mmCIF file of C-alpha atoms in Angstrom:
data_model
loop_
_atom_site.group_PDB
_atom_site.id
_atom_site.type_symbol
_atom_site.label_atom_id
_atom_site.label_comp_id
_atom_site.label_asym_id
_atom_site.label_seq_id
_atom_site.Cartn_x
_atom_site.Cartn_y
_atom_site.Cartn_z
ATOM 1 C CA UNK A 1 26.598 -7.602 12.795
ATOM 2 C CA UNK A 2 24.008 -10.531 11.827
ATOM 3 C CA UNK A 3 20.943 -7.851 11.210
ATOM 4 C CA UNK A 4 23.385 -6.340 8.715
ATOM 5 C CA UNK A 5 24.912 -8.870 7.200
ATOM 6 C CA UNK A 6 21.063 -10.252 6.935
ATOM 7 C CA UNK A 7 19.863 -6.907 5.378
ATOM 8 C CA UNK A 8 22.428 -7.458 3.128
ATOM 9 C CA UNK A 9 22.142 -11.031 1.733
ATOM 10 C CA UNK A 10 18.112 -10.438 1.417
ATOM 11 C CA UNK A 11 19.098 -7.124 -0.701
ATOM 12 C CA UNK A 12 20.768 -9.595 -2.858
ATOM 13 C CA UNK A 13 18.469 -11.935 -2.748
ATOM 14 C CA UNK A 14 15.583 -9.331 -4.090
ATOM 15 C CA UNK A 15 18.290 -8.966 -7.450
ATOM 16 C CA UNK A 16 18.182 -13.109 -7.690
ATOM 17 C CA UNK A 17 21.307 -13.896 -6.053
ATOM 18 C CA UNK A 18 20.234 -17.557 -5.092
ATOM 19 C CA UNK A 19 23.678 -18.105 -3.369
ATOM 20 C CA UNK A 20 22.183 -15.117 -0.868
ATOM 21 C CA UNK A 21 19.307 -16.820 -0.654
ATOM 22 C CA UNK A 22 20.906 -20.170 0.093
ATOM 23 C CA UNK A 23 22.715 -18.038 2.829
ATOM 24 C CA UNK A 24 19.897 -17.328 4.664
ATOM 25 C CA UNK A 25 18.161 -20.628 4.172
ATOM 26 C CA UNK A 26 20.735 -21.968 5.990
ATOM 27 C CA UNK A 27 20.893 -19.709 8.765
ATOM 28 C CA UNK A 28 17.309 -19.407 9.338
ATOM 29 C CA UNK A 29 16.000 -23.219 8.365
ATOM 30 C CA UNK A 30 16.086 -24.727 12.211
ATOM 31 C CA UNK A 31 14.396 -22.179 13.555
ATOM 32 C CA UNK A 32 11.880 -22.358 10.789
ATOM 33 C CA UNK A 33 10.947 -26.249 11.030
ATOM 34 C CA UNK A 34 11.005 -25.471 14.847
ATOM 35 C CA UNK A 35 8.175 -22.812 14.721
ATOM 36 C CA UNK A 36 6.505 -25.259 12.079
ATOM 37 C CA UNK A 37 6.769 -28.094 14.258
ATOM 38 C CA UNK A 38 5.464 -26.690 17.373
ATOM 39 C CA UNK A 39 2.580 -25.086 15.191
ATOM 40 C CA UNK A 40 1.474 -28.575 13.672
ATOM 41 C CA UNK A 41 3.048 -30.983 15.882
ATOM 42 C CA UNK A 42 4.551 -33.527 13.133
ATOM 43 C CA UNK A 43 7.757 -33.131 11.559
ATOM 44 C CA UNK A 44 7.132 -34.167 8.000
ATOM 45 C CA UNK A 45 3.718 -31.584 7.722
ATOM 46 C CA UNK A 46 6.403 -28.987 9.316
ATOM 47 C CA UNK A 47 9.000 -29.472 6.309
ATOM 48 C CA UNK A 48 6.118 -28.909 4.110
ATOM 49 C CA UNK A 49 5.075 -25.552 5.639
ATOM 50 C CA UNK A 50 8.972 -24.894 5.945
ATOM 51 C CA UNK A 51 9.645 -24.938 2.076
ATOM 52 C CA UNK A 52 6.196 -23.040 1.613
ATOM 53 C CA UNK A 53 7.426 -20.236 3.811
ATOM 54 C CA UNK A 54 10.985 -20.089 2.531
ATOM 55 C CA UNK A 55 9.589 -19.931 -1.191
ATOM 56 C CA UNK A 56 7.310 -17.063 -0.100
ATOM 57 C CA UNK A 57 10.477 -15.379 1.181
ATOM 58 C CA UNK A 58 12.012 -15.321 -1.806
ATOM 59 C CA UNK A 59 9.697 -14.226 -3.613
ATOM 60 C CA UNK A 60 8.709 -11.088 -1.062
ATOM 61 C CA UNK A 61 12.766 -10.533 -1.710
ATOM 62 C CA UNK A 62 11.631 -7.565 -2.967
ATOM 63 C CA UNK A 63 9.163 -5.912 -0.815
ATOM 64 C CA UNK A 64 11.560 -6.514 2.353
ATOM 65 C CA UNK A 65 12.985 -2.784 3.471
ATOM 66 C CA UNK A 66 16.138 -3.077 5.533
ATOM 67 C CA UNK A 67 14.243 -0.879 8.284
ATOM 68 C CA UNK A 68 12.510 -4.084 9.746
ATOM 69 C CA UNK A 69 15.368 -7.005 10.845
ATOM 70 C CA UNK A 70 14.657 -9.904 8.787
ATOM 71 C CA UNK A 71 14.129 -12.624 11.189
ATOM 72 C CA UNK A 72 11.234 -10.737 12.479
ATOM 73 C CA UNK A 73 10.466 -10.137 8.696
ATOM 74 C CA UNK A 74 10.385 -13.803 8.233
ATOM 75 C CA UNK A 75 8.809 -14.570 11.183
ATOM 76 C CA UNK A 76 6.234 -12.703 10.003
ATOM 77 C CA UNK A 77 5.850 -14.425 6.471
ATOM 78 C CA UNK A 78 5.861 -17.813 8.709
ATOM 79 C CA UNK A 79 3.370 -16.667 10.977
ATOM 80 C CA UNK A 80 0.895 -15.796 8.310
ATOM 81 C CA UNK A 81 1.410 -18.847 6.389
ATOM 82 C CA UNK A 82 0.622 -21.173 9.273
ATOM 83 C CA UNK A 83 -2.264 -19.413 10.673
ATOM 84 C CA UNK A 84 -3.588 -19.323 6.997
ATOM 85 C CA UNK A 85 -2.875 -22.896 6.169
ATOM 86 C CA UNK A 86 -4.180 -24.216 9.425
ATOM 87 C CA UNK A 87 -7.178 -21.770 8.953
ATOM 88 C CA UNK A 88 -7.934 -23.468 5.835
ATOM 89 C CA UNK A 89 -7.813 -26.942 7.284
ATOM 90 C CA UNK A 90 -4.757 -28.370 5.620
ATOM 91 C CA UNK A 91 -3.092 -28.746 8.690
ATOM 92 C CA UNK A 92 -4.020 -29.825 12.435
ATOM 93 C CA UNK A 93 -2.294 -30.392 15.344
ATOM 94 C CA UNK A 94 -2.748 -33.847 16.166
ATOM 95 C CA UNK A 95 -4.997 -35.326 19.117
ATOM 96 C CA UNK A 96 -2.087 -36.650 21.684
ATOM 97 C CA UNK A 97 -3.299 -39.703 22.968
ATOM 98 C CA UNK A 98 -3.283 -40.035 26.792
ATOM 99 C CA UNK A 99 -0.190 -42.158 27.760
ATOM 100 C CA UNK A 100 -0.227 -46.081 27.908
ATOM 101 C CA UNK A 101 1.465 -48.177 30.058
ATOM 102 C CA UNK A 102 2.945 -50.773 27.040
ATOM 103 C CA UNK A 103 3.577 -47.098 25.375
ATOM 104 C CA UNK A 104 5.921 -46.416 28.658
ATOM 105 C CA UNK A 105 7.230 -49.879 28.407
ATOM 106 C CA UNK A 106 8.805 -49.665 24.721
ATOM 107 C CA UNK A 107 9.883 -45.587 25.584
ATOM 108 C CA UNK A 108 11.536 -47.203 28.849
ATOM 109 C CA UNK A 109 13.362 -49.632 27.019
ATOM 110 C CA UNK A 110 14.642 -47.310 23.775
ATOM 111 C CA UNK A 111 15.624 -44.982 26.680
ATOM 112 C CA UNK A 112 17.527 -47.267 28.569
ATOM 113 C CA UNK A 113 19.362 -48.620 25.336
ATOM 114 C CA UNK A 114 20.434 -44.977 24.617
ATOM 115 C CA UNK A 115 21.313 -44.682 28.919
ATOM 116 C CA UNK A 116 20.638 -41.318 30.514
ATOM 117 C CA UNK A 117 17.708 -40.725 32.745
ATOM 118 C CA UNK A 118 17.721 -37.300 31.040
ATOM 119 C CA UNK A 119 16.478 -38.639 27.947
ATOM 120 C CA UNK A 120 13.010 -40.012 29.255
ATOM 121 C CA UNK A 121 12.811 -36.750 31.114
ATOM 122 C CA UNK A 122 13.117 -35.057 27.283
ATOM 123 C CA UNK A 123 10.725 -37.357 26.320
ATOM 124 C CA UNK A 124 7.426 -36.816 28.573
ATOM 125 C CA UNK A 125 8.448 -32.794 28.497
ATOM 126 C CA UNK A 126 8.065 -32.791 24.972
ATOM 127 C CA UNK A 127 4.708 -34.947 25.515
ATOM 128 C CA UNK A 128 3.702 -32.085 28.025
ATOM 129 C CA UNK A 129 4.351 -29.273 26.022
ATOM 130 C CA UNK A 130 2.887 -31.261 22.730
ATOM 131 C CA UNK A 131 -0.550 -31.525 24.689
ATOM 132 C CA UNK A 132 -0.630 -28.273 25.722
ATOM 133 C CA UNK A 133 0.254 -25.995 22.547
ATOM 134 C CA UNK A 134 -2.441 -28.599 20.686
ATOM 135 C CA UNK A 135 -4.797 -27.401 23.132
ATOM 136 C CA UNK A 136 -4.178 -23.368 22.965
ATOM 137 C CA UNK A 137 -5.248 -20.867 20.110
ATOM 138 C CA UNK A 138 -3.237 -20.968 16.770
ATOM 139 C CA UNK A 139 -2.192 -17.195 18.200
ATOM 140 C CA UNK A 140 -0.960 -18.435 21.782
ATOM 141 C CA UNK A 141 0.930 -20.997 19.748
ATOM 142 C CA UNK A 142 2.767 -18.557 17.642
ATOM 143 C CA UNK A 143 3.240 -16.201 20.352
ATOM 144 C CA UNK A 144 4.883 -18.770 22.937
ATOM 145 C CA UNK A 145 6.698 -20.462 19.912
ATOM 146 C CA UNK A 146 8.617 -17.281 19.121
ATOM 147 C CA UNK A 147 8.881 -16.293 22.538
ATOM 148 C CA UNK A 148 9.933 -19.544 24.403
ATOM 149 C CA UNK A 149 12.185 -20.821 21.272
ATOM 150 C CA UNK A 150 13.341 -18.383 19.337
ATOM 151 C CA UNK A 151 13.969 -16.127 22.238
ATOM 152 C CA UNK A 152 12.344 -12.903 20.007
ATOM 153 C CA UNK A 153 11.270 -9.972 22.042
ATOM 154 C CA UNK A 154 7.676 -9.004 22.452
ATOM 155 C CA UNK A 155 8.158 -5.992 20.188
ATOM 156 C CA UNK A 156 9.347 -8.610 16.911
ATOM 157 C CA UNK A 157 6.473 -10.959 17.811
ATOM 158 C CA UNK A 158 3.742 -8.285 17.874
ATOM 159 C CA UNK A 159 4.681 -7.300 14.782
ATOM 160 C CA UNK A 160 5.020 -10.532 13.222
ATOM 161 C CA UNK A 161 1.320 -11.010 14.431
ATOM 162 C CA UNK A 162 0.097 -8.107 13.536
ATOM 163 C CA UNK A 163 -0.789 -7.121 16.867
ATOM 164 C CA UNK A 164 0.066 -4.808 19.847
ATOM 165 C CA UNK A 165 2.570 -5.316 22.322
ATOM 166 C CA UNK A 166 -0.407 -5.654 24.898
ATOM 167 C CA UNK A 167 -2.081 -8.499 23.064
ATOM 168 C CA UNK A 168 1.403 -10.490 22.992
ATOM 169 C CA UNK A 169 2.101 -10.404 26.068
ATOM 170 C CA UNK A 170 -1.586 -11.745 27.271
ATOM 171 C CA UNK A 171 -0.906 -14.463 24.740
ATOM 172 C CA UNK A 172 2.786 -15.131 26.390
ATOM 173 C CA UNK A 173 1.523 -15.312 29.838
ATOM 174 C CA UNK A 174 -1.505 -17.476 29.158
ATOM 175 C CA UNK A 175 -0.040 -19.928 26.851
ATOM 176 C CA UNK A 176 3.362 -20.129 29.073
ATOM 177 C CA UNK A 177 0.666 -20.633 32.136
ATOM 178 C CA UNK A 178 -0.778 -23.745 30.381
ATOM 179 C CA UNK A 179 2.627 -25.202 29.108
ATOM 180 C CA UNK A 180 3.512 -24.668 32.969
ATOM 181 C CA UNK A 181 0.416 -26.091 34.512
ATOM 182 C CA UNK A 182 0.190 -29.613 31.656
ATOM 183 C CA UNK A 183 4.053 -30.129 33.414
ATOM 184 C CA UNK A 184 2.957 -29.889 36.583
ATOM 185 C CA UNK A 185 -0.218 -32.376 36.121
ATOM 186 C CA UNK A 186 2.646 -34.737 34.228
ATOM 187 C CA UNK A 187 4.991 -34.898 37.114
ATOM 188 C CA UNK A 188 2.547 -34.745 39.567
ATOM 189 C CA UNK A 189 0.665 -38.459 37.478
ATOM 190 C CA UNK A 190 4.203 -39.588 37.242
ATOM 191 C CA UNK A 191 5.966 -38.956 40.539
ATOM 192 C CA UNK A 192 3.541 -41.847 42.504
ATOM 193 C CA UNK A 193 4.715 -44.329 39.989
ATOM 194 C CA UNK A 194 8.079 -43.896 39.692
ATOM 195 C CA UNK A 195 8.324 -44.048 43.751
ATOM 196 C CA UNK A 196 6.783 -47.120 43.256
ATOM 197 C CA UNK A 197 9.218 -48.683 41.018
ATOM 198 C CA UNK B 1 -8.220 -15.945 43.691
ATOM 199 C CA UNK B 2 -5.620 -14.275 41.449
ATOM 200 C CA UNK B 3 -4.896 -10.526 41.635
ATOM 201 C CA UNK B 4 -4.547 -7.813 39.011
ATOM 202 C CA UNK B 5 -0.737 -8.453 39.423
ATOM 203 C CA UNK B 6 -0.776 -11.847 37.910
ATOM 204 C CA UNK B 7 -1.322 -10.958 34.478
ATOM 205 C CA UNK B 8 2.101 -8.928 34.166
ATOM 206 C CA UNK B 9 4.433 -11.712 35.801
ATOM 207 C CA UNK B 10 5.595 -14.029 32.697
ATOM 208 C CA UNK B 11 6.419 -10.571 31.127
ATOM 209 C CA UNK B 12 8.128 -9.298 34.715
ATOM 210 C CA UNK B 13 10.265 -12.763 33.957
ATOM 211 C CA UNK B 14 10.974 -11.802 30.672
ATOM 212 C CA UNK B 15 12.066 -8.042 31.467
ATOM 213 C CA UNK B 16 9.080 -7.041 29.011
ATOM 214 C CA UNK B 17 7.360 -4.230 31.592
ATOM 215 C CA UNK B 18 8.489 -1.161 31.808
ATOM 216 C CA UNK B 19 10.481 0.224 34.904
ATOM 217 C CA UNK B 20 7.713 1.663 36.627
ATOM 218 C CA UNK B 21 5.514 -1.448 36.483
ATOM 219 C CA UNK B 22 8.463 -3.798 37.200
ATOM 220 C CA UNK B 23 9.306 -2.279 40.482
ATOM 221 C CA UNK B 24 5.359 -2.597 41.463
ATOM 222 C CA UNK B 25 5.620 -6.053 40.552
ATOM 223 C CA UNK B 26 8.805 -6.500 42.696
ATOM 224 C CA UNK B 27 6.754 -4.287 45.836
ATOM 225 C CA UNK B 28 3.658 -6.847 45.356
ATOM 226 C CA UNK B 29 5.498 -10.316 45.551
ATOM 227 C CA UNK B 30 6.666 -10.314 48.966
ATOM 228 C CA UNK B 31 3.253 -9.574 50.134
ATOM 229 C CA UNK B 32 1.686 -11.697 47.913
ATOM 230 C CA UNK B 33 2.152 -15.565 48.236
ATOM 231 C CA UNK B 34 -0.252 -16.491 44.687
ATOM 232 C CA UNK B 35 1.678 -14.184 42.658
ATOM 233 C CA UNK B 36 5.043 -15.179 44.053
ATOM 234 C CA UNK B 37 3.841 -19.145 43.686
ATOM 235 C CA UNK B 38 2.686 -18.758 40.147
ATOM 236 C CA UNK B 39 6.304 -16.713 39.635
ATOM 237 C CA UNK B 40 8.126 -19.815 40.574
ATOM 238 C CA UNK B 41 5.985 -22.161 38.380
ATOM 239 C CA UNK B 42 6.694 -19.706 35.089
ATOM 240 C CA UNK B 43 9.954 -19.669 36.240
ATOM 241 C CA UNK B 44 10.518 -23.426 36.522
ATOM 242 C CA UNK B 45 8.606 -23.939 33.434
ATOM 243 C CA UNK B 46 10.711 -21.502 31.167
ATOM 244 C CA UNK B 47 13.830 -23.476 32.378
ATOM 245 C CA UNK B 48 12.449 -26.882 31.696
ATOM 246 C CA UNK B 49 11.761 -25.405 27.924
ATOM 247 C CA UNK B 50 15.224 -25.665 27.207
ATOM 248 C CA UNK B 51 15.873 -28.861 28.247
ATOM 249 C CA UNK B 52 13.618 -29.584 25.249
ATOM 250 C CA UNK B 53 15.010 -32.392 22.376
ATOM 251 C CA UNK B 54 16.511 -30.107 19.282
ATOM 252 C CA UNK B 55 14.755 -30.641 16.189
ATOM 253 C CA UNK B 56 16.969 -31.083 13.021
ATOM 254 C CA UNK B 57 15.161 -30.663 9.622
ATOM 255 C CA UNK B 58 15.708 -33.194 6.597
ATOM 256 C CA UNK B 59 19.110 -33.037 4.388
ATOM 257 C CA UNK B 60 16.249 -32.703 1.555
ATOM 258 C CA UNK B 61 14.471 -29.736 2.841
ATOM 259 C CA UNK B 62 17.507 -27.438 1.247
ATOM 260 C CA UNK B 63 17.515 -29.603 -2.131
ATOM 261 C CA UNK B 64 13.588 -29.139 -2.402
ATOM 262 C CA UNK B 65 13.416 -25.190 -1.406
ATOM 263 C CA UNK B 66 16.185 -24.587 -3.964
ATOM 264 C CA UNK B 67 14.653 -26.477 -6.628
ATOM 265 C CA UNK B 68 11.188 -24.718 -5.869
ATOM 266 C CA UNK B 69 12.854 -21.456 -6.379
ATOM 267 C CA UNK B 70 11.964 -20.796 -10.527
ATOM 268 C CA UNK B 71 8.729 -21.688 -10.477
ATOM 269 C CA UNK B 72 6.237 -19.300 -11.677
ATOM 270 C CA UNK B 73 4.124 -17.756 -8.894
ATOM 271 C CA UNK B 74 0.895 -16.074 -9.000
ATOM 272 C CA UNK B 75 -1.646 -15.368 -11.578
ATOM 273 C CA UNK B 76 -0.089 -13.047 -13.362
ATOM 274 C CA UNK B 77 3.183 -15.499 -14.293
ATOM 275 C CA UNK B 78 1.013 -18.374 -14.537
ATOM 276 C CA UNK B 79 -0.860 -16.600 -17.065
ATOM 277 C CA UNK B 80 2.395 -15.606 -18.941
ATOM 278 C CA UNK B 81 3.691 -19.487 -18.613
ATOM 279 C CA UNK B 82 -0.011 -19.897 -20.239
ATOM 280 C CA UNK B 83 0.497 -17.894 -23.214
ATOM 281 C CA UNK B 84 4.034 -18.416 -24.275
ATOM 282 C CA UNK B 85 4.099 -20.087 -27.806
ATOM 283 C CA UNK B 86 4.198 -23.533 -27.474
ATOM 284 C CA UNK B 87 0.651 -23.354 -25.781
ATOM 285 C CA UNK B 88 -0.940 -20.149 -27.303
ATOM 286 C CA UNK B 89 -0.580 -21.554 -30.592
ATOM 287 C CA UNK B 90 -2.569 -24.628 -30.746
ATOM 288 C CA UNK B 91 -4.729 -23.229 -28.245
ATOM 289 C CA UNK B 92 -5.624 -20.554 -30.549
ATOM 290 C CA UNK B 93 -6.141 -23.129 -33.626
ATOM 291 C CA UNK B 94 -8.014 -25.305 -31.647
ATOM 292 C CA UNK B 95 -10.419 -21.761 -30.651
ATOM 293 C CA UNK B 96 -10.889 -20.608 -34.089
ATOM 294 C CA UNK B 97 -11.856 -24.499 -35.090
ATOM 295 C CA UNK B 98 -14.957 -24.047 -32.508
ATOM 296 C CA UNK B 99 -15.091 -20.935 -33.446
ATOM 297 C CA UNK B 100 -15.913 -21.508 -36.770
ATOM 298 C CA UNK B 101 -18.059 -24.508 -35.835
ATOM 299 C CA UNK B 102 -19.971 -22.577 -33.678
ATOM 300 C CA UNK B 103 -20.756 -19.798 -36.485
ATOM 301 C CA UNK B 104 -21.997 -22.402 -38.392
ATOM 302 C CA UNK B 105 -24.251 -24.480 -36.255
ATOM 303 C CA UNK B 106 -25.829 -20.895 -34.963
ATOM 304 C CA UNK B 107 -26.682 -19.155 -37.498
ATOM 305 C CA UNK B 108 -27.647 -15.914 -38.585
ATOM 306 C CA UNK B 109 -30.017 -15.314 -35.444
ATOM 307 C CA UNK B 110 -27.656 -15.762 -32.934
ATOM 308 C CA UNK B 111 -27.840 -12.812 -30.841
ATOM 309 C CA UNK B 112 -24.674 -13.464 -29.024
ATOM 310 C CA UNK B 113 -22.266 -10.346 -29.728
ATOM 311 C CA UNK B 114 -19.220 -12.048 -31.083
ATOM 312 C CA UNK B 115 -16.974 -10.527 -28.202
ATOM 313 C CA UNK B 116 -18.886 -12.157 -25.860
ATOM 314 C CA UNK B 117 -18.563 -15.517 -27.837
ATOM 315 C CA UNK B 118 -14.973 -15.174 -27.634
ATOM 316 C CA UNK B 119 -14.636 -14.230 -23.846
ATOM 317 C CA UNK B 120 -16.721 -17.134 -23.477
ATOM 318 C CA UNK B 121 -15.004 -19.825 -25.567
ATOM 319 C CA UNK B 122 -11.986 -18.717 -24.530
ATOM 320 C CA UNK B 123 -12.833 -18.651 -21.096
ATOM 321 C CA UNK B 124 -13.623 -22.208 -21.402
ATOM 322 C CA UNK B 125 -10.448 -22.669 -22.622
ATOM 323 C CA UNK B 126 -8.673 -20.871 -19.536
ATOM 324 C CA UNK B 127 -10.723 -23.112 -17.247
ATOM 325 C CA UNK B 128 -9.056 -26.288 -19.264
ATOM 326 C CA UNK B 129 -5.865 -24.743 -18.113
ATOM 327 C CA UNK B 130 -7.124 -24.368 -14.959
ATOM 328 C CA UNK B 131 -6.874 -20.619 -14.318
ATOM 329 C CA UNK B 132 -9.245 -18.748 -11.683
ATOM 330 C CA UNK B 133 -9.355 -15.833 -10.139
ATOM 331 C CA UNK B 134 -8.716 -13.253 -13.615
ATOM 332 C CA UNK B 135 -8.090 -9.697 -12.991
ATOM 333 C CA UNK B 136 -9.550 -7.069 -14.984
ATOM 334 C CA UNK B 137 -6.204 -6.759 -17.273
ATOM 335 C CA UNK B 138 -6.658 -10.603 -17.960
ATOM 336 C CA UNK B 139 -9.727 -10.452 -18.974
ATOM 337 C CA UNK B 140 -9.047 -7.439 -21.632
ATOM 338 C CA UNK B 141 -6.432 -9.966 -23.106
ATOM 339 C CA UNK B 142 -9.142 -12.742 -23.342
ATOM 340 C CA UNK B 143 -11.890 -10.385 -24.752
ATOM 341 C CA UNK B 144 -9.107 -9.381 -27.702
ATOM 342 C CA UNK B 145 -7.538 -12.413 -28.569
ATOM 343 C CA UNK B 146 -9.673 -12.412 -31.771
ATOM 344 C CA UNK B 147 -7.774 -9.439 -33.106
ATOM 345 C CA UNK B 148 -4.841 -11.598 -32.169
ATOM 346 C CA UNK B 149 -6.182 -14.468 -34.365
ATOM 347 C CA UNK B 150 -6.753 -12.360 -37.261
ATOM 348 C CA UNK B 151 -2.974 -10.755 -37.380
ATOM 349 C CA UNK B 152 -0.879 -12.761 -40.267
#
């Protein structure tokens, strides 16, 4: 049982086993730098806030109580740490420029060295989804990170957030609206143009 | 124009309503063209999400958590790092010094109490080490390290 087995290595980790902790560091680190990276948008400035939230985990070792599991635990330490650091100003999503066409040329040709049409497909989604978390409240952000990529239930987020269940899920369906509605202005700019070509 | 049903359906997608509220959800759709529209798009979107590049963090992230792991964290082990021999000691010459100096470019009439003189050079001091934010407990230290100075 992973919950267990988590419960476990953090117990160990609050008597300063750093092999526990390396445990967990490595179980947890992706999904980490993921909810970083959506949060800030650059993959560097989400490394930093990675290694700030993992050293804040260790250090809470000890206030962690088995009841709660510790992704949502950790989630929680993350979630405060980005929403304070981006409250301060230290970090920003960055403006996404609209889409050029040399910008398409150079993407076409990396794309077409690496082959698959499924790559430039990854490519503008992650553009679509970029633009629209840097547009949404740091809260929607968190909320449709966890949701969306982490695949936590309502329940773990709203407590991660400090909020109710009721407030999640308004910041689920409005943030997962957007996401859905920046793809669908995408495809709809990009459909006339690739007929063309 | 959306209906009261709308807010509920990325949850309804999720299986985040309760049973009751599901099942009105499921009644509404068929009548409902919108919320059965805005449905598909959540739907379609949600799929699309995990067609999404994975991100794979740095070989150095590990290396630079682990490292990061001993050092000294909030005030109250900063302070500790602060006074451990190697930087009390000269720090506590180097007070009595300007302590001394300051006696004797004062005076007599100085109506500073001498506790306050030493909360005050030594909280110059504190500020050279670049310590804020002192708690109550920190500040009895500071207010007593003259008793400190005068043990043998």
């Amino acid at each position: 049982m992973e919950v267990d087995e988590d419960a476990e290595l953090m117990l160990r980790v609050a008597a300063g086993d750093k092999s526990a902790f390396a445990a967990l560091f490595d179980r947890y680190q992706a999904s980490i730098c993921r909810f970083a990276y959506r949060f800030v948008g650059d993959q560097a400035r989400a490394e930093e806030l990675a290694q700030e939230i993992f050293v804040k985990l260790y250090r809470s070792a000890k206030s962690y109580r088995p009841s709660a599991k510790l992704k949502t635990f950790l989630f929680r330490v993350a979630s405060n740490h980005c929403l304070n650091e981006v409250r301060r100003g230290e970090y920003r999503m960055p403006h996404v420029e609209p889409h050029t066409e040399e910008q398409e040329g150079a993407d076409g040709q990396a794309q077409h060295a690496s082959g698959p049409d499924q790559a430039l497909e990854g490519k503008e989604l992650e553009r679509a989804v970029g633009e629209a978390l840097s547009k949404m409240s740091e809260r929607e952000r968190a909320a449709f990170t966890m949701c969306r990529f982490e695949g936590m239930a309502y329940r773990d987020i709203a407590f991660a957030l400090s909020a109710s269940e009721a407030a999640v899920k308004s910041l689920i369906h409005r943030a997962t609206l957007a996401v859905a509605r920046r793809i669908e202005e995408l495809q709809a700019g990009l459909c006339p143009a690739r007929s063309q070509a | 124009m959306s209906c009261e049903i709308e807010q509920d359906l990325t949850a309804f997608l999720d299986g985040e309503l309760p049973e009751l509220r599901a099942k009105q959800v499921e009644a509404h759709l068929p009548g409902c063209p919108s919320c059965a529209g805005t449905l598909s798009l959540i739907r379609r979107t949600v799929l699309q999400l995990a067609a999404l590049p994975e991100l794979s963090p740095s070989l150095a992230l590990r290396r630079k958590v682990m490292a990061r792991l001993d050092e000294p964290s909030g005030l109250t082990e900063r302070l500790r790092a602060l006074f451990r021999p190697a930087v009390l000691m000269p720090a506590l010459g180097m007070a009595a010094a300007a302590s001394v100096a300051v006696v004797l470019s004062v005076g007599p009439e100085s109506r500073l109490d001498p506790e306050q003189m030493y909360v005050a050079m030594n909280m110059e001091m504190l500020e050279d080490f670049e310590v804020v934010g002192l708690e109550p407990e920190d500040v009895e230290v500071v207010t007593h390290l003259h008793e400190l100075e005068a043990l043998p």
